[in-house]
Amino acid sequence: MSGRFVEVPHRMLPGATLVALLEAFVTRQGYDTTDTGGGMAAWVAELEAQLERGELLIAHDLQTESTEVMTLAQWRAFGRDLADDEED
């Protein structure tokens, strides 16, 4: 993948920043925060566990200065799309 994107180790982020990023991910993905006993906090805890297991990653776009949480499948698909764009 181009040098435009970098993976950000989740442990490097301040706790409040990580929580805000994960809450935004939950909201964008359309998770039902009422189907768990803990609501949003339970989803954030689950996503933190997925980050620990390496199932999710945090990617920062140096050009747009935006940061996103992605599944590994999303990251790989994103990389393929970028490679296709660069070939055109």
XYZ file of N, CA, C and O in Angstrom:
352
model
N 0.846 -1.170 0.000
C 0.000 0.000 0.000
C 0.893 1.233 0.000
O 1.987 1.227 0.533
N 0.413 2.272 -0.554
C 1.225 3.480 -0.677
C 1.603 4.029 0.694
O 1.004 3.712 1.705
N 2.607 4.900 0.721
C 3.042 5.513 1.954
C 2.066 6.545 2.486
O 2.338 7.198 3.486
N 0.946 6.681 1.831
C -0.072 7.638 2.275
C -0.771 7.166 3.543
O -1.250 7.966 4.334
N -0.844 5.875 3.760
C -1.588 5.313 4.881
C -0.647 4.612 5.853
O 0.274 3.920 5.433
N -0.892 4.816 7.127
C -0.103 4.145 8.149
C -1.039 3.485 9.156
O -2.113 4.005 9.463
N -0.619 2.332 9.622
C -1.362 1.667 10.678
C -0.930 2.274 12.007
O 0.257 2.469 12.258
N -1.895 2.589 12.837
C -1.628 3.206 14.135
C -1.858 2.153 15.216
O -2.984 1.660 15.362
N -0.825 1.793 15.967
C -1.036 0.844 17.067
C -2.014 1.430 18.090
O -1.829 2.564 18.554
N -3.059 0.679 18.393
C -4.101 1.215 19.275
C -3.582 1.564 20.657
O -4.102 2.452 21.314
N -2.539 0.916 21.092
C -1.980 1.191 22.426
C -1.294 2.562 22.493
O -1.034 3.067 23.575
N -1.013 3.155 21.339
C -0.364 4.464 21.311
C -1.363 5.612 21.499
O -0.961 6.742 21.745
N -2.640 5.318 21.350
C -3.663 6.367 21.456
C -4.060 6.582 22.914
O -4.195 5.616 23.680
N -4.285 7.833 23.293
C -4.841 8.086 24.631
C -6.190 7.387 24.757
O -6.936 7.257 23.773
N -6.521 6.933 25.952
C -7.755 6.177 26.176
C -9.004 6.850 25.652
O -9.830 6.221 24.987
N -9.171 8.136 25.926
C -10.373 8.851 25.484
C -10.445 8.929 23.963
O -11.529 8.840 23.382
N -9.299 9.069 23.323
C -9.264 9.127 21.854
C -9.674 7.788 21.265
O -10.462 7.726 20.320
N -9.144 6.707 21.835
C -9.493 5.374 21.352
C -10.984 5.111 21.525
O -11.647 4.632 20.602
N -11.523 5.441 22.672
C -12.953 5.232 22.918
C -13.786 6.029 21.914
O -14.742 5.504 21.335
N -13.452 7.285 21.670
C -14.199 8.108 20.712
C -14.127 7.514 19.308
O -15.132 7.485 18.585
N -12.966 7.029 18.914
C -12.797 6.420 17.599
C -13.644 5.150 17.479
O -14.320 4.933 16.466
N -13.646 4.334 18.521
C -14.434 3.096 18.499
C -15.929 3.396 18.542
O -16.713 2.710 17.872
N -16.343 4.412 19.276
C -17.761 4.796 19.284
C -18.201 5.261 17.902
O -19.303 4.938 17.450
N -17.358 6.004 17.219
C -17.683 6.443 15.858
C -17.807 5.239 14.926
O -18.696 5.190 14.070
N -16.930 4.260 15.096
C -16.982 3.042 14.284
C -18.297 2.303 14.532
O -18.971 1.886 13.588
N -18.684 2.147 15.792
C -19.943 1.472 16.130
C -21.111 2.185 15.469
O -21.977 1.556 14.858
N -21.131 3.494 15.550
C -22.218 4.282 14.982
C -22.276 4.140 13.462
O -23.343 3.904 12.889
N -21.127 4.257 12.800
C -21.096 4.159 11.334
C -21.464 2.763 10.844
O -22.077 2.611 9.791
N -21.079 1.739 11.599
C -21.376 0.369 11.184
C -22.828 -0.011 11.451
O -23.283 -1.052 11.009
N -23.537 0.838 12.198
C -24.955 0.592 12.444
C -25.215 -0.465 13.500
O -26.273 -1.092 13.499
N -24.268 -0.684 14.405
C -24.481 -1.655 15.472
C -25.660 -1.223 16.328
O -25.848 -0.042 16.597
N -26.443 -2.194 16.766
C -27.566 -1.920 17.653
C -27.032 -1.877 19.081
O -26.711 -2.911 19.662
N -26.941 -0.703 19.640
C -26.369 -0.562 20.976
C -27.376 -0.916 22.068
O -27.039 -0.884 23.246
N -28.598 -1.281 21.676
C -29.588 -1.688 22.670
C -29.624 -3.196 22.846
O -30.278 -3.687 23.751
N -28.910 -3.951 21.991
C -28.999 -5.413 22.081
C -27.977 -6.023 23.039
O -27.906 -7.224 23.184
N -27.187 -5.214 23.688
C -26.276 -5.715 24.710
C -26.648 -5.062 26.028
O -27.187 -3.958 26.059
N -26.374 -5.727 27.093
C -26.686 -5.173 28.403
C -25.925 -3.891 28.695
O -26.397 -3.031 29.410
N -24.771 -3.727 28.081
C -23.937 -2.574 28.379
C -24.011 -1.454 27.373
O -23.283 -0.475 27.494
N -24.853 -1.555 26.360
C -24.993 -0.504 25.356
C -23.686 -0.215 24.627
O -22.924 -1.122 24.291
N -23.417 1.060 24.409
C -22.233 1.485 23.678
C -20.946 1.006 24.357
O -20.003 0.570 23.704
N -20.910 1.067 25.680
C -19.708 0.663 26.415
C -19.363 -0.797 26.153
O -18.186 -1.160 26.034
N -20.378 -1.653 26.034
C -20.128 -3.070 25.753
C -19.544 -3.250 24.353
O -18.644 -4.076 24.153
N -20.056 -2.498 23.387
C -19.508 -2.578 22.031
C -18.062 -2.095 21.995
O -17.211 -2.692 21.343
N -17.794 -1.008 22.685
C -16.423 -0.478 22.719
C -15.487 -1.515 23.338
O -14.392 -1.754 22.825
N -15.919 -2.153 24.411
C -15.098 -3.182 25.051
C -14.840 -4.346 24.090
O -13.721 -4.876 24.016
N -15.862 -4.744 23.344
C -15.693 -5.826 22.370
C -14.706 -5.426 21.276
O -13.857 -6.208 20.859
N -14.825 -4.202 20.796
C -13.909 -3.737 19.754
C -12.482 -3.623 20.277
O -11.527 -3.939 19.551
N -12.317 -3.213 21.523
C -10.982 -3.173 22.116
C -10.381 -4.581 22.162
O -9.202 -4.765 21.872
N -11.213 -5.568 22.488
C -10.743 -6.954 22.496
C -10.352 -7.399 21.091
O -9.347 -8.099 20.899
N -11.135 -6.982 20.081
C -10.799 -7.328 18.698
C -9.490 -6.666 18.263
O -8.705 -7.273 17.530
N -9.244 -5.451 18.714
C -7.963 -4.796 18.430
C -6.822 -5.594 19.068
O -5.779 -5.806 18.439
N -7.013 -6.034 20.300
C -5.991 -6.822 20.997
C -5.696 -8.119 20.253
O -4.544 -8.553 20.190
N -6.745 -8.740 19.696
C -6.578 -10.009 18.970
C -6.075 -9.806 17.539
O -5.816 -10.766 16.833
N -5.989 -8.557 17.098
C -5.529 -8.282 15.747
C -6.589 -8.443 14.672
O -6.275 -8.538 13.489
N -7.851 -8.455 15.066
C -8.953 -8.601 14.116
C -9.363 -7.264 13.510
O -10.001 -7.225 12.463
N -9.040 -6.182 14.186
C -9.288 -4.822 13.706
C -7.978 -4.074 13.704
O -7.042 -4.441 14.419
N -7.926 -2.998 12.926
C -6.762 -2.127 12.966
C -7.205 -0.690 12.782
O -8.322 -0.413 12.362
N -6.300 0.196 13.126
C -6.559 1.630 12.993
C -5.620 2.148 11.911
O -4.408 1.927 11.970
N -6.198 2.795 10.901
C -5.412 3.318 9.779
C -5.565 4.832 9.711
O -6.671 5.357 9.855
N -4.446 5.503 9.504
C -4.455 6.957 9.383
C -4.041 7.346 7.969
O -3.049 6.840 7.447
N -4.824 8.213 7.368
C -4.554 8.723 6.021
C -3.788 10.036 6.181
O -4.331 11.021 6.684
N -2.526 10.043 5.780
C -1.684 11.223 5.936
C -2.129 12.382 5.048
O -1.905 13.536 5.382
N -2.775 12.070 3.927
C -3.220 13.119 3.005
C -4.441 13.855 3.542
O -4.497 15.084 3.536
N -5.434 13.105 3.990
C -6.675 13.728 4.466
C -6.678 13.953 5.977
O -7.597 14.582 6.491
N -5.663 13.431 6.629
C -5.539 13.520 8.087
C -6.766 12.948 8.789
O -7.248 13.480 9.791
N -7.276 11.837 8.254
C -8.406 11.150 8.872
C -7.939 9.786 9.366
O -6.989 9.211 8.843
N -8.623 9.307 10.380
C -8.275 8.033 10.994
C -9.514 7.169 11.040
O -10.598 7.640 11.389
N -9.353 5.890 10.681
C -10.474 4.968 10.619
C -10.132 3.652 11.297
O -8.981 3.216 11.277
N -11.139 3.010 11.848
C -11.037 1.644 12.337
C -11.520 0.760 11.201
O -12.537 1.053 10.564
N -10.775 -0.304 10.917
C -11.143 -1.209 9.825
C -10.951 -2.657 10.253
O -10.061 -2.957 11.044
N -11.771 -3.523 9.689
C -11.509 -4.948 9.829
C -10.347 -5.284 8.896
O -10.028 -4.507 7.984
N -9.736 -6.423 9.101
C -8.645 -6.816 8.210
C -9.136 -6.974 6.776
O -8.433 -6.613 5.835
N -10.355 -7.492 6.612
C -10.910 -7.644 5.267
C -11.096 -6.285 4.601
O -10.805 -6.118 3.415
N -11.583 -5.299 5.366
C -11.738 -3.949 4.806
C -10.383 -3.361 4.418
O -10.252 -2.742 3.372
N -9.387 -3.550 5.260
C -8.037 -3.039 4.998
C -7.471 -3.658 3.725
O -6.921 -2.967 2.879
N -7.628 -4.970 3.577
C -7.108 -5.655 2.384
C -7.840 -5.186 1.123
O -7.218 -4.940 0.096
N -9.175 -5.061 1.210
C -9.958 -4.591 0.059
C -9.578 -3.156 -0.279
O -9.445 -2.794 -1.449
N -9.371 -2.345 0.734
C -8.967 -0.961 0.551
C -7.626 -0.905 -0.170
O -7.442 -0.136 -1.107
N -6.698 -1.748 0.238
C -5.384 -1.807 -0.413
C -5.486 -2.225 -1.863
O -4.812 -1.661 -2.731
N -6.357 -3.182 -2.162
C -6.547 -3.606 -3.559
C -7.135 -2.460 -4.373
O -6.713 -2.217 -5.496
N -8.112 -1.763 -3.816
C -8.714 -0.623 -4.524
C -7.681 0.446 -4.801
O -7.643 1.030 -5.885
N -6.828 0.729 -3.836
C -5.771 1.738 -4.028
C -4.810 1.323 -5.115
O -4.412 2.125 -5.955
N -4.426 0.049 -5.116
C -3.484 -0.442 -6.121
C -4.102 -0.316 -7.516
O -3.434 0.086 -8.458
N -5.389 -0.631 -7.625
C -6.079 -0.489 -8.904
C -6.100 0.967 -9.363
O -5.889 1.262 -10.526
N -6.367 1.885 -8.436
C -6.395 3.313 -8.755
C -5.032 3.807 -9.219
O -4.928 4.639 -10.116
N -3.973 3.326 -8.589
C -2.625 3.764 -8.931
C -2.177 3.255 -10.301
O -1.364 3.866 -10.958
N -2.761 2.121 -10.747
C -2.414 1.567 -12.052
C -3.074 2.331 -13.187
O -2.594 2.340 -14.295
N -4.218 2.949 -12.898
C -4.958 3.668 -13.962
C -4.257 4.916 -14.414
O -3.479 5.520 -13.848
